[in-house]
Every structure is written in C-alpha cells, then in structure tokens.
C-alpha cells in the first residue's frame, strides 16, 4: 500500500505565522527570564524556527515525552523520557508544543512544572485540534487551528517517518 502526503499548511504559510508568533512573544517577554521548553520529539523543527524569530536572550531546554505508540491514537498516558537539564525556579517558562490534540500532554506538563516554582508557565503550540479535546487547556500562543486529521511534517511523524517534511500534510493511503 503506498502513501501520499496532501499539503495542509505550506512552508510559506508556516514561516509567516512563526514570524508573527516570534514578534508577539518578543513583545510579551521583554523584561522577563524566558525559557523555552521544547517538547521532543515533534516540536524540534517548530522550536528551531520560533527561537530564531524571538529577539530576546532566551534559554532553551528540552523535555522528552511519549504519549503515542507507533499508531495515531493516544494511549492517554504521558511518560517523561528525558527531563529538563536545569531547574526552572523563577523562570518564565514557555512550553513549545507541535500540536495540542486531546490536551492530556499539556495538562500533565503544566501540573508537573507548577511543582517546580517557575515565575510563570505558558503554552505556545503550532497546531490545535479542538475537536479532540479531552481536557480543557489554554494555548496562549497558537499558530493554527486545524480540523480533526492526523498530520505529519515540520517535526510531526507517522511511525517516526515524515518529520523532515518542510510543510504540514495529511497522509493518504492510495
Ligand atoms: P495530546 O496529549 O494533546 O493528545 O497530544 C499531544 C501529542 O500527540 C503531540 O505532541 C503529538 O506528538 C501527538 N499528536 C497529536 N495529534 C497528532 C497528529 O495529528 N499528528 C502527529 N504526527 N502527532 C500528533
């Protein structure tokens, strides 16, 4: 069975939106201690572009999280596979996510980080699929709201493939 990828968000559309988000975040965090917490693996491409669109001396740290198996359905269990390298006490933490789907991952991370006494914790996600929400989470900086389709590319995978696509697309089985 072959697969083809149908473009949902072009490279150009993503780049333009990331630039806008970067400007918004720059203005909001001008006098703060911004730490971007990049949720691996899916957010690595978005975070690399977003970080360079933010004109501030920010810090970056990485958190490994597993919530999906090889397929496309959430297990509902959020497992930390790699913790942050530094404490976040007194930092203004901005969690960088690729996509908020059921909301379970973000809800779990917000709870976890609040126990570590940061100055603030907010969320920036490239994509949001509100149709699938199981818990309500606030996305403070959002790239795009999308319909309920499983997307790949720009860091997002399907069975670990397609992360390197420069655009966001939907997998179609031919
Ligand atoms: P949530 O906990 O909000 O259900 O899911 C968050 C994680 O599930 C995302 O960070 C991402 O890794 C994965 N995920 C959710 N929807 C999609 C999707 O459409 N495509 C891909 N590739 N991963 C998704």
XYZ file of N, CA, C and O and ligand atoms in Angstrom:
720
model
N 0.855 -1.201 0.000
C 0.000 0.000 0.000
C 0.891 1.251 0.000
O 1.787 1.363 0.818
N 0.669 2.166 -0.921
C 1.513 3.362 -0.952
C 0.809 4.519 -0.243
O -0.399 4.510 -0.059
N 1.616 5.496 0.146
C 1.079 6.667 0.856
C 1.427 7.916 0.076
O 2.486 7.988 -0.530
N 0.533 8.899 0.101
C 0.932 10.196 -0.426
C 0.509 11.261 0.571
O -0.422 11.065 1.360
N 1.254 12.359 0.554
C 1.018 13.418 1.535
C 0.348 14.598 0.855
O 0.866 15.133 -0.125
N -0.810 14.978 1.348
C -1.533 16.125 0.796
C -1.250 17.336 1.689
O -1.449 17.274 2.909
N -0.778 18.417 1.079
C -0.397 19.611 1.861
C -1.607 20.234 2.557
O -2.642 20.456 1.932
N -1.442 20.506 3.852
C -2.480 21.240 4.598
C -2.001 22.667 4.866
O -2.754 23.616 4.708
N -0.724 22.807 5.282
C -0.145 24.136 5.533
C 1.201 24.199 4.827
O 2.085 23.378 5.097
N 1.347 25.170 3.939
C 2.577 25.259 3.153
C 3.726 25.790 3.999
O 3.517 26.422 5.051
N 4.929 25.560 3.484
C 6.147 26.060 4.130
C 6.062 27.582 4.322
O 6.430 28.105 5.367
N 5.538 28.267 3.316
C 5.450 29.737 3.361
C 4.453 30.196 4.420
O 4.707 31.148 5.162
N 3.308 29.508 4.483
C 2.280 29.893 5.470
C 2.802 29.685 6.885
O 2.579 30.513 7.778
N 3.524 28.583 7.094
C 4.084 28.300 8.417
C 5.119 29.365 8.782
O 5.102 29.924 9.884
N 6.006 29.664 7.832
C 7.081 30.641 8.107
C 6.496 31.999 8.480
O 6.982 32.658 9.419
N 5.449 32.416 7.785
C 4.841 33.724 8.059
C 4.221 33.745 9.461
O 4.375 34.710 10.212
N 3.551 32.654 9.820
C 2.891 32.597 11.141
C 3.927 32.515 12.268
O 3.740 33.125 13.329
N 5.006 31.770 12.038
C 6.055 31.643 13.061
C 6.702 33.009 13.322
O 6.989 33.372 14.469
N 6.864 33.781 12.253
C 7.435 35.127 12.404
C 6.522 35.993 13.281
O 6.982 36.710 14.173
N 5.214 35.900 13.042
C 4.248 36.675 13.841
C 4.285 36.247 15.307
O 4.273 37.079 16.215
N 4.312 34.930 15.523
C 4.358 34.426 16.912
C 5.629 34.907 17.612
O 5.590 35.307 18.780
N 6.735 34.887 16.892
C 8.014 35.333 17.453
C 7.933 36.796 17.885
O 8.417 37.159 18.970
N 7.305 37.626 17.066
C 7.183 39.054 17.387
C 6.293 39.247 18.616
O 6.596 40.045 19.508
N 5.208 38.477 18.675
C 4.280 38.561 19.819
C 4.982 38.172 21.119
O 4.833 38.826 22.148
N 5.738 37.072 21.054
C 6.436 36.564 22.240
C 7.552 37.533 22.647
O 7.759 37.807 23.834
N 8.244 38.094 21.678
C 9.302 39.080 21.967
C 8.718 40.250 22.754
O 9.285 40.681 23.766
N 7.571 40.739 22.322
C 6.949 41.892 22.993
C 6.493 41.509 24.404
O 6.671 42.279 25.352
N 5.939 40.317 24.550
C 5.367 39.911 25.844
C 6.437 39.585 26.892
O 6.185 39.717 28.089
N 7.608 39.126 26.462
C 8.627 38.641 27.408
C 9.839 39.571 27.500
O 10.881 39.160 27.987
N 9.665 40.824 27.087
C 10.812 41.737 27.008
C 11.571 41.871 28.344
O 12.795 41.857 28.360
N 10.851 41.974 29.448
C 11.542 42.164 30.735
C 11.487 40.914 31.608
O 11.459 40.999 32.829
N 11.429 39.762 30.986
C 11.288 38.519 31.745
C 12.474 37.582 31.516
O 13.342 37.867 30.689
N 12.473 36.464 32.267
C 13.532 35.452 32.108
C 12.988 34.284 31.306
O 12.643 33.248 31.869
N 12.894 34.446 29.997
C 12.222 33.448 29.162
C 13.056 32.178 28.983
O 14.209 32.222 28.571
N 12.420 31.046 29.326
C 12.983 29.733 28.993
C 11.998 29.010 28.093
O 10.848 28.798 28.465
N 12.446 28.655 26.891
C 11.613 27.821 26.020
C 11.833 26.373 26.419
O 12.975 25.907 26.475
N 10.748 25.669 26.712
C 10.842 24.235 26.981
C 10.285 23.507 25.771
O 9.084 23.570 25.475
N 11.181 22.868 25.033
C 10.821 22.217 23.779
C 10.416 20.773 24.061
O 11.208 20.002 24.609
N 9.197 20.432 23.690
C 8.694 19.083 23.952
C 9.072 18.189 22.767
O 8.576 18.359 21.655
N 9.988 17.247 23.037
C 10.511 16.355 21.989
C 9.592 15.168 21.771
O 8.888 14.780 22.687
N 9.601 14.545 20.591
C 10.476 14.984 19.527
C 9.781 15.974 18.589
O 10.427 16.780 17.918
N 8.463 15.916 18.530
C 7.712 16.599 17.461
C 7.940 18.088 17.324
O 7.760 18.640 16.243
N 8.358 18.769 18.413
C 8.452 20.228 18.358
C 9.809 20.746 17.909
O 10.016 21.953 17.877
N 10.726 19.847 17.569
C 12.095 20.342 17.348
C 12.225 21.277 16.153
O 12.994 22.228 16.187
N 11.462 21.045 15.101
C 11.567 21.917 13.916
C 10.908 23.272 14.202
O 11.494 24.329 13.955
N 9.700 23.221 14.740
C 8.986 24.458 15.100
C 9.821 25.282 16.071
O 9.979 26.498 15.898
N 10.373 24.636 17.098
C 11.132 25.361 18.124
C 12.379 26.019 17.534
O 12.730 27.141 17.914
N 13.018 25.339 16.601
C 14.236 25.904 15.991
C 13.898 27.182 15.232
O 14.631 28.177 15.293
N 12.771 27.176 14.519
C 12.365 28.379 13.779
C 11.840 29.449 14.726
O 12.157 30.631 14.580
N 11.025 29.037 15.703
C 10.433 30.001 16.636
C 11.515 30.715 17.445
O 11.480 31.941 17.604
N 12.492 29.953 17.941
C 13.555 30.544 18.774
C 14.275 31.650 18.005
O 14.605 32.703 18.565
N 14.475 31.421 16.697
C 15.188 32.421 15.901
C 14.305 33.598 15.505
O 14.795 34.612 15.006
N 13.000 33.467 15.723
C 12.070 34.576 15.452
C 11.832 35.407 16.710
O 11.108 36.394 16.673
N 12.415 34.989 17.842
C 12.259 35.725 19.104
C 13.550 36.501 19.360
O 14.624 35.910 19.432
N 13.413 37.813 19.496
C 14.593 38.667 19.635
C 14.860 38.972 21.112
O 14.718 40.099 21.562
N 15.207 37.935 21.862
C 15.479 38.053 23.297
C 16.581 37.061 23.675
O 16.722 36.029 23.008
N 17.313 37.329 24.760
C 18.371 36.393 25.176
C 17.779 35.218 25.968
O 18.040 35.054 27.158
N 16.981 34.419 25.296
C 16.242 33.347 25.983
C 17.120 32.126 26.259
O 18.199 31.976 25.700
N 16.607 31.259 27.131
C 17.240 29.961 27.362
C 16.382 28.909 26.667
O 15.172 29.110 26.509
N 17.009 27.785 26.326
C 16.248 26.674 25.729
C 16.569 25.393 26.473
O 17.735 25.114 26.766
N 15.526 24.638 26.813
C 15.747 23.325 27.403
C 14.805 22.336 26.706
O 13.873 22.756 26.009
N 15.067 21.059 26.896
C 14.338 20.021 26.165
C 13.736 19.007 27.113
O 14.353 18.649 28.122
N 12.531 18.575 26.765
C 11.826 17.592 27.578
C 11.369 16.479 26.646
O 10.722 16.752 25.625
N 11.719 15.249 26.999
C 11.280 14.114 26.183
C 9.979 13.563 26.727
O 9.870 13.272 27.919
N 8.989 13.439 25.860
C 7.668 12.975 26.274
C 7.189 11.927 25.283
O 7.422 12.048 24.081
N 6.544 10.891 25.819
C 5.966 9.891 24.926
C 4.492 9.739 25.283
O 4.155 9.453 26.419
N 3.627 9.977 24.294
C 2.199 9.773 24.564
C 1.543 8.943 23.474
O 0.402 8.538 23.607
N 2.264 8.696 22.404
C 1.724 7.889 21.317
C 2.615 6.678 21.086
O 3.815 6.755 21.278
N 2.044 5.590 20.614
C 2.837 4.442 20.185
C 3.178 4.621 18.723
O 3.391 5.730 18.243
N 3.176 3.552 17.999
C 3.528 3.619 16.581
C 2.350 4.102 15.735
O 2.501 4.493 14.602
N 1.161 4.070 16.299
C -0.023 4.408 15.516
C -0.417 5.862 15.648
O 0.419 6.722 15.853
N -1.703 6.143 15.545
C -2.165 7.525 15.541
C -3.105 7.824 16.713
O -3.688 8.882 16.778
N -3.251 6.900 17.638
C -4.155 7.113 18.777
C -3.366 7.321 20.060
O -2.385 6.634 20.311
N -3.816 8.252 20.892
C -3.129 8.500 22.160
C -3.361 7.334 23.109
O -4.438 6.726 23.118
N -2.341 7.040 23.911
C -2.501 5.997 24.917
C -3.152 6.593 26.162
O -3.596 5.871 27.039
N -3.183 7.933 26.247
C -3.736 8.605 27.417
C -2.730 8.690 28.554
O -2.960 9.340 29.554
N -1.593 8.036 28.382
C -0.562 8.033 29.423
C 0.606 8.879 28.923
O 1.100 8.671 27.826
N 1.016 9.846 29.732
C 2.120 10.716 29.348
C 3.347 10.289 30.119
O 3.366 10.320 31.345
N 4.367 9.891 29.388
C 5.579 9.382 30.025
C 6.732 10.344 29.733
O 6.943 10.715 28.576
N 7.446 10.775 30.791
C 8.621 11.641 30.597
C 9.810 10.735 30.275
O 10.204 9.918 31.107
N 10.371 10.882 29.084
C 11.504 10.037 28.701
C 12.839 10.759 28.917
O 13.882 10.132 28.949
N 12.789 12.095 29.041
C 14.005 12.870 29.316
C 13.594 14.155 30.013
O 12.798 14.935 29.471
N 14.134 14.383 31.212
C 13.731 15.568 31.978
C 14.581 16.778 31.582
O 15.589 16.648 30.875
N 14.172 17.954 32.064
C 14.914 19.191 31.808
C 16.317 19.090 32.393
O 16.535 18.387 33.390
N 17.245 19.845 31.814
C 18.632 19.774 32.298
C 18.885 20.747 33.442
O 19.882 20.632 34.144
N 17.974 21.757 33.614
C 18.193 22.777 34.660
C 16.886 23.030 35.411
O 15.802 22.836 34.867
N 16.993 23.526 36.671
C 15.774 23.915 37.390
C 15.097 25.090 36.669
O 15.766 25.861 35.976
N 13.790 25.232 36.878
C 13.060 26.339 36.228
C 12.507 27.322 37.264
O 11.691 28.175 36.923
N 12.967 27.209 38.528
C 12.516 28.127 39.580
C 12.785 29.567 39.142
O 13.864 29.871 38.625
N 11.770 30.422 39.293
C 11.822 31.855 38.932
C 11.911 32.139 37.432
O 12.008 33.291 37.032
N 11.894 31.115 36.596
C 11.933 31.337 35.144
C 10.515 31.558 34.604
O 9.533 31.076 35.176
N 10.435 32.293 33.496
C 9.168 32.410 32.769
C 9.208 31.357 31.666
O 9.871 31.535 30.639
N 8.520 30.256 31.952
C 8.590 29.086 31.075
C 7.538 29.184 29.966
O 6.367 29.455 30.241
N 7.980 28.979 28.743
C 7.038 28.871 27.627
C 7.216 27.467 27.034
O 8.276 27.153 26.480
N 6.195 26.644 27.209
C 6.239 25.279 26.674
C 5.972 25.357 25.165
O 4.975 25.942 24.739
N 6.872 24.779 24.378
C 6.711 24.800 22.921
C 6.268 23.421 22.461
O 7.016 22.444 22.565
N 5.046 23.354 21.959
C 4.455 22.083 21.504
C 4.220 22.123 19.997
O 3.996 23.189 19.416
N 4.245 20.964 19.382
C 3.905 20.879 17.967
C 2.387 20.960 17.778
O 1.886 21.692 16.948
N 1.655 20.169 18.608
C 0.201 20.109 18.435
C -0.480 19.781 19.757
O 0.023 18.963 20.528
N -1.573 20.470 20.034
C -2.414 20.121 21.174
C -3.628 19.400 20.602
O -4.375 19.956 19.790
N -3.763 18.143 21.003
C -4.792 17.268 20.428
C -5.832 16.990 21.521
O -6.798 17.734 21.673
N -5.639 15.948 22.331
C -6.563 15.712 23.452
C -6.311 16.714 24.582
O -7.182 16.921 25.428
N -5.118 17.304 24.627
C -4.760 18.232 25.694
C -4.104 17.553 26.884
O -3.614 18.223 27.803
N -4.059 16.218 26.867
C -3.548 15.473 28.020
C -2.069 15.770 28.292
O -1.654 15.901 29.443
N -1.268 15.870 27.229
C 0.166 16.112 27.415
C 0.390 17.467 28.083
O 1.105 17.569 29.087
N -0.234 18.509 27.542
C -0.039 19.852 28.104
C -0.564 19.933 29.533
O 0.087 20.510 30.407
N -1.727 19.361 29.779
C -2.293 19.398 31.135
C -1.318 18.755 32.120
O -1.063 19.273 33.209
N -0.738 17.634 31.732
C 0.217 16.915 32.574
C 1.475 17.773 32.810
O 1.964 17.878 33.933
N 1.985 18.385 31.752
C 3.211 19.186 31.879
C 2.980 20.437 32.724
O 3.849 20.834 33.503
N 1.818 21.061 32.577
C 1.502 22.244 33.401
C 1.518 21.853 34.879
O 2.101 22.558 35.704
N 0.889 20.726 35.207
C 0.858 20.258 36.597
C 2.274 19.973 37.102
O 2.642 20.346 38.211
N 3.058 19.298 36.281
C 4.422 18.939 36.662
C 5.275 20.189 36.909
O 5.958 20.311 37.924
N 5.224 21.144 35.979
C 6.088 22.318 36.080
C 5.699 23.219 37.248
O 6.551 23.847 37.852
N 4.402 23.288 37.541
C 3.968 24.166 38.641
C 4.566 23.734 39.975
O 4.731 24.548 40.866
N 4.923 22.448 40.103
C 5.539 21.979 41.354
C 6.994 22.447 41.466
O 7.621 22.291 42.505
N 7.534 23.030 40.385
C 8.952 23.421 40.389
C 9.163 24.925 40.561
O 10.248 25.443 40.306
N 8.099 25.610 40.948
C 8.134 27.047 41.278
C 8.675 27.987 40.202
O 9.487 28.877 40.506
N 8.239 27.856 38.968
C 8.627 28.854 37.972
C 7.881 30.165 38.247
O 6.873 30.169 38.974
N 8.336 31.270 37.673
C 7.630 32.550 37.825
C 6.311 32.498 37.060
O 5.285 32.988 37.517
N 6.350 31.883 35.874
C 5.116 31.702 35.090
C 5.286 30.506 34.155
O 6.416 30.121 33.838
N 4.152 29.926 33.742
C 4.176 28.845 32.738
C 3.091 29.129 31.708
O 1.918 29.264 32.056
N 3.488 29.248 30.440
C 2.514 29.428 29.361
C 2.802 28.426 28.247
O 3.826 27.741 28.261
N 1.887 28.395 27.285
C 1.974 27.388 26.227
C 1.968 28.054 24.852
O 1.144 28.930 24.587
N 2.901 27.609 23.999
C 2.886 28.006 22.592
C 2.812 26.725 21.766
O 3.671 25.857 21.902
N 1.764 26.604 20.959
C 1.639 25.414 20.117
C 1.441 25.821 18.664
O 0.691 26.755 18.377
N 2.118 25.115 17.774
C 1.939 25.433 16.351
C 0.514 25.099 15.914
O -0.109 25.853 15.194
N 0.004 23.936 16.377
C -1.307 23.478 15.917
C -2.217 23.142 17.087
O -1.750 22.772 18.167
N -3.518 23.238 16.846
C -4.518 22.855 17.845
C -5.661 22.176 17.115
O -6.131 22.674 16.097
N -6.062 21.002 17.661
C -7.202 20.265 17.086
C -8.318 20.275 18.122
O -8.467 19.306 18.865
N -9.106 21.331 18.223
C -10.094 21.428 19.312
C -11.142 20.328 19.287
O -11.692 19.983 20.339
N -11.382 19.736 18.122
C -12.408 18.692 18.021
C -12.113 17.497 18.913
O -13.016 16.743 19.273
N -10.837 17.284 19.265
C -10.461 16.070 20.003
C -10.156 16.328 21.474
O -9.686 15.433 22.175
N -10.427 17.541 21.960
C -10.066 17.891 23.335
C -10.731 16.958 24.346
O -11.928 16.689 24.263
N -9.941 16.437 25.277
C -10.477 15.625 26.377
C -10.360 16.368 27.686
O -11.082 16.096 28.632
N -9.404 17.282 27.776
C -9.329 18.188 28.920
C -9.148 19.588 28.336
O -8.615 19.742 27.239
N -9.612 20.586 29.079
C -9.501 21.935 28.539
C -8.148 22.529 28.929
O -7.769 22.535 30.101
N -7.402 22.979 27.925
C -6.113 23.615 28.202
C -6.065 24.948 27.460
O -6.663 25.099 26.396
N -5.367 25.900 28.071
C -5.245 27.213 27.437
C -3.975 27.249 26.604
O -2.890 26.993 27.120
N -4.130 27.544 25.305
C -2.956 27.725 24.450
C -2.765 29.236 24.311
O -3.575 29.919 23.694
N -1.703 29.758 24.923
C -1.523 31.208 24.975
C -1.053 31.779 23.643
O -1.419 32.889 23.280
N -0.227 31.037 22.934
C 0.255 31.457 21.610
C 0.011 30.300 20.654
O 0.594 29.228 20.824
N -0.865 30.522 19.669
C -1.273 29.437 18.773
C -0.994 29.792 17.309
O -1.324 30.889 16.864
N -0.386 28.826 16.601
C -0.138 29.025 15.172
C -1.409 28.884 14.363
O -1.904 29.846 13.766
N -1.976 27.682 14.346
C -3.146 27.392 13.512
C -4.095 26.430 14.225
O -3.652 25.469 14.850
N -5.391 26.673 14.076
C -6.401 25.691 14.475
C -6.655 24.827 13.242
O -6.860 25.361 12.143
N -6.624 23.489 13.431
C -6.843 22.616 12.272
C -7.996 21.648 12.543
O -8.371 21.416 13.688
N -8.511 21.081 11.454
C -9.593 20.105 11.601
C -9.023 18.769 12.091
O -7.808 18.582 12.153
N -9.917 17.856 12.410
C -9.534 16.586 13.023
C -8.962 15.618 11.988
O -9.635 14.696 11.548
N -7.700 15.876 11.595
C -6.995 14.981 10.670
C -5.627 14.705 11.260
O -5.054 15.574 11.917
N -5.087 13.516 11.016
C -3.752 13.187 11.515
C -2.722 13.800 10.571
O -2.680 13.472 9.388
N -1.910 14.718 11.105
C -0.977 15.460 10.257
C 0.474 15.041 10.495
O 0.819 14.553 11.583
N 1.284 15.244 9.482
C 2.716 14.924 9.561
C 3.521 16.082 8.981
O 2.978 16.969 8.334
N 4.827 16.031 9.223
C 5.741 17.018 8.656
C 6.082 18.114 9.650
O 5.454 18.234 10.698
N 7.124 18.901 9.323
C 7.574 20.021 10.165
C 7.785 19.533 11.608
O 7.402 20.174 12.560
N 8.358 18.333 11.729
C 8.649 17.753 13.040
C 7.709 16.628 13.447
O 8.068 15.767 14.248
N 6.490 16.639 12.908
C 5.490 15.626 13.284
C 5.672 14.353 12.470
O 5.928 14.405 11.261
N 5.488 13.208 13.141
C 5.780 11.935 12.491
C 4.544 11.058 12.316
O 3.495 11.281 12.926
N 4.732 10.046 11.495
C 3.807 8.914 11.437
C 4.702 7.689 11.502
O 5.449 7.411 10.563
N 4.703 6.991 12.658
C 5.616 5.863 12.845
C 7.064 6.277 12.655
O 7.850 5.541 12.053
N 7.419 7.483 13.154
C 8.785 8.044 13.106
C 9.209 8.543 11.724
O 10.328 9.037 11.574
N 8.344 8.456 10.741
C 8.719 8.996 9.426
C 8.028 10.354 9.187
O 7.103 10.703 9.879
N 8.504 11.062 8.181
C 7.949 12.342 7.692
C 8.292 13.562 8.538
O 7.847 14.660 8.225
N 9.084 13.407 9.627
C 9.391 14.584 10.453
C 10.114 15.660 9.649
O 10.057 16.843 9.982
N 10.843 15.249 8.613
C 11.671 16.188 7.857
C 10.936 16.929 6.748
O 11.525 17.790 6.090
N 9.666 16.649 6.530
C 8.934 17.405 5.507
C 8.904 18.880 5.904
O 8.610 19.194 7.054
N 9.136 19.795 4.965
C 9.159 21.228 5.333
C 7.772 21.847 5.473
O 7.648 23.017 5.811
N 6.716 21.072 5.195
C 5.340 21.577 5.307
C 4.536 20.608 6.165
O 5.023 19.547 6.545
N 3.282 20.978 6.472
C 2.390 20.080 7.229
C 1.401 19.467 6.249
O 0.783 20.179 5.443
N 1.279 18.146 6.325
C 0.376 17.474 5.391
C -0.389 16.332 6.052
O -0.155 15.998 7.218
N -1.305 15.779 5.276
C -2.132 14.670 5.738
C -1.743 13.434 4.939
O -1.594 13.512 3.712
N -1.582 12.306 5.649
C -1.204 11.059 4.968
C -2.448 10.450 4.336
O -3.461 10.255 5.002
N -2.345 10.162 3.043
C -3.449 9.469 2.377
C -2.963 8.139 1.829
O -1.896 8.068 1.222
N -3.727 7.104 2.099
C -3.362 5.782 1.580
C -3.919 5.640 0.183
O -5.113 5.870 -0.034
N -3.034 5.267 -0.762
C -3.503 5.103 -2.151
C -3.852 3.647 -2.429
O -3.417 2.778 -1.714
P -2.300 15.274 23.257
O -1.700 14.853 24.556
O -2.721 16.723 23.216
O -3.389 14.336 22.817
O -1.236 15.011 22.147
C -0.085 15.686 22.029
C 0.904 14.887 21.205
O 0.291 13.868 20.403
C 1.598 15.813 20.228
O 2.692 16.447 20.812
C 1.978 14.858 19.115
O 3.200 14.245 19.405
C 0.881 13.809 19.120
N -0.135 14.111 18.096
C -1.391 14.559 18.288
N -2.031 14.754 17.118
C -1.147 14.435 16.148
C -1.196 14.452 14.717
O -2.182 14.810 14.051
N -0.069 14.052 14.077
C 1.058 13.647 14.731
N 2.087 13.279 13.987
N 1.136 13.605 16.076
C 0.058 14.028 16.774
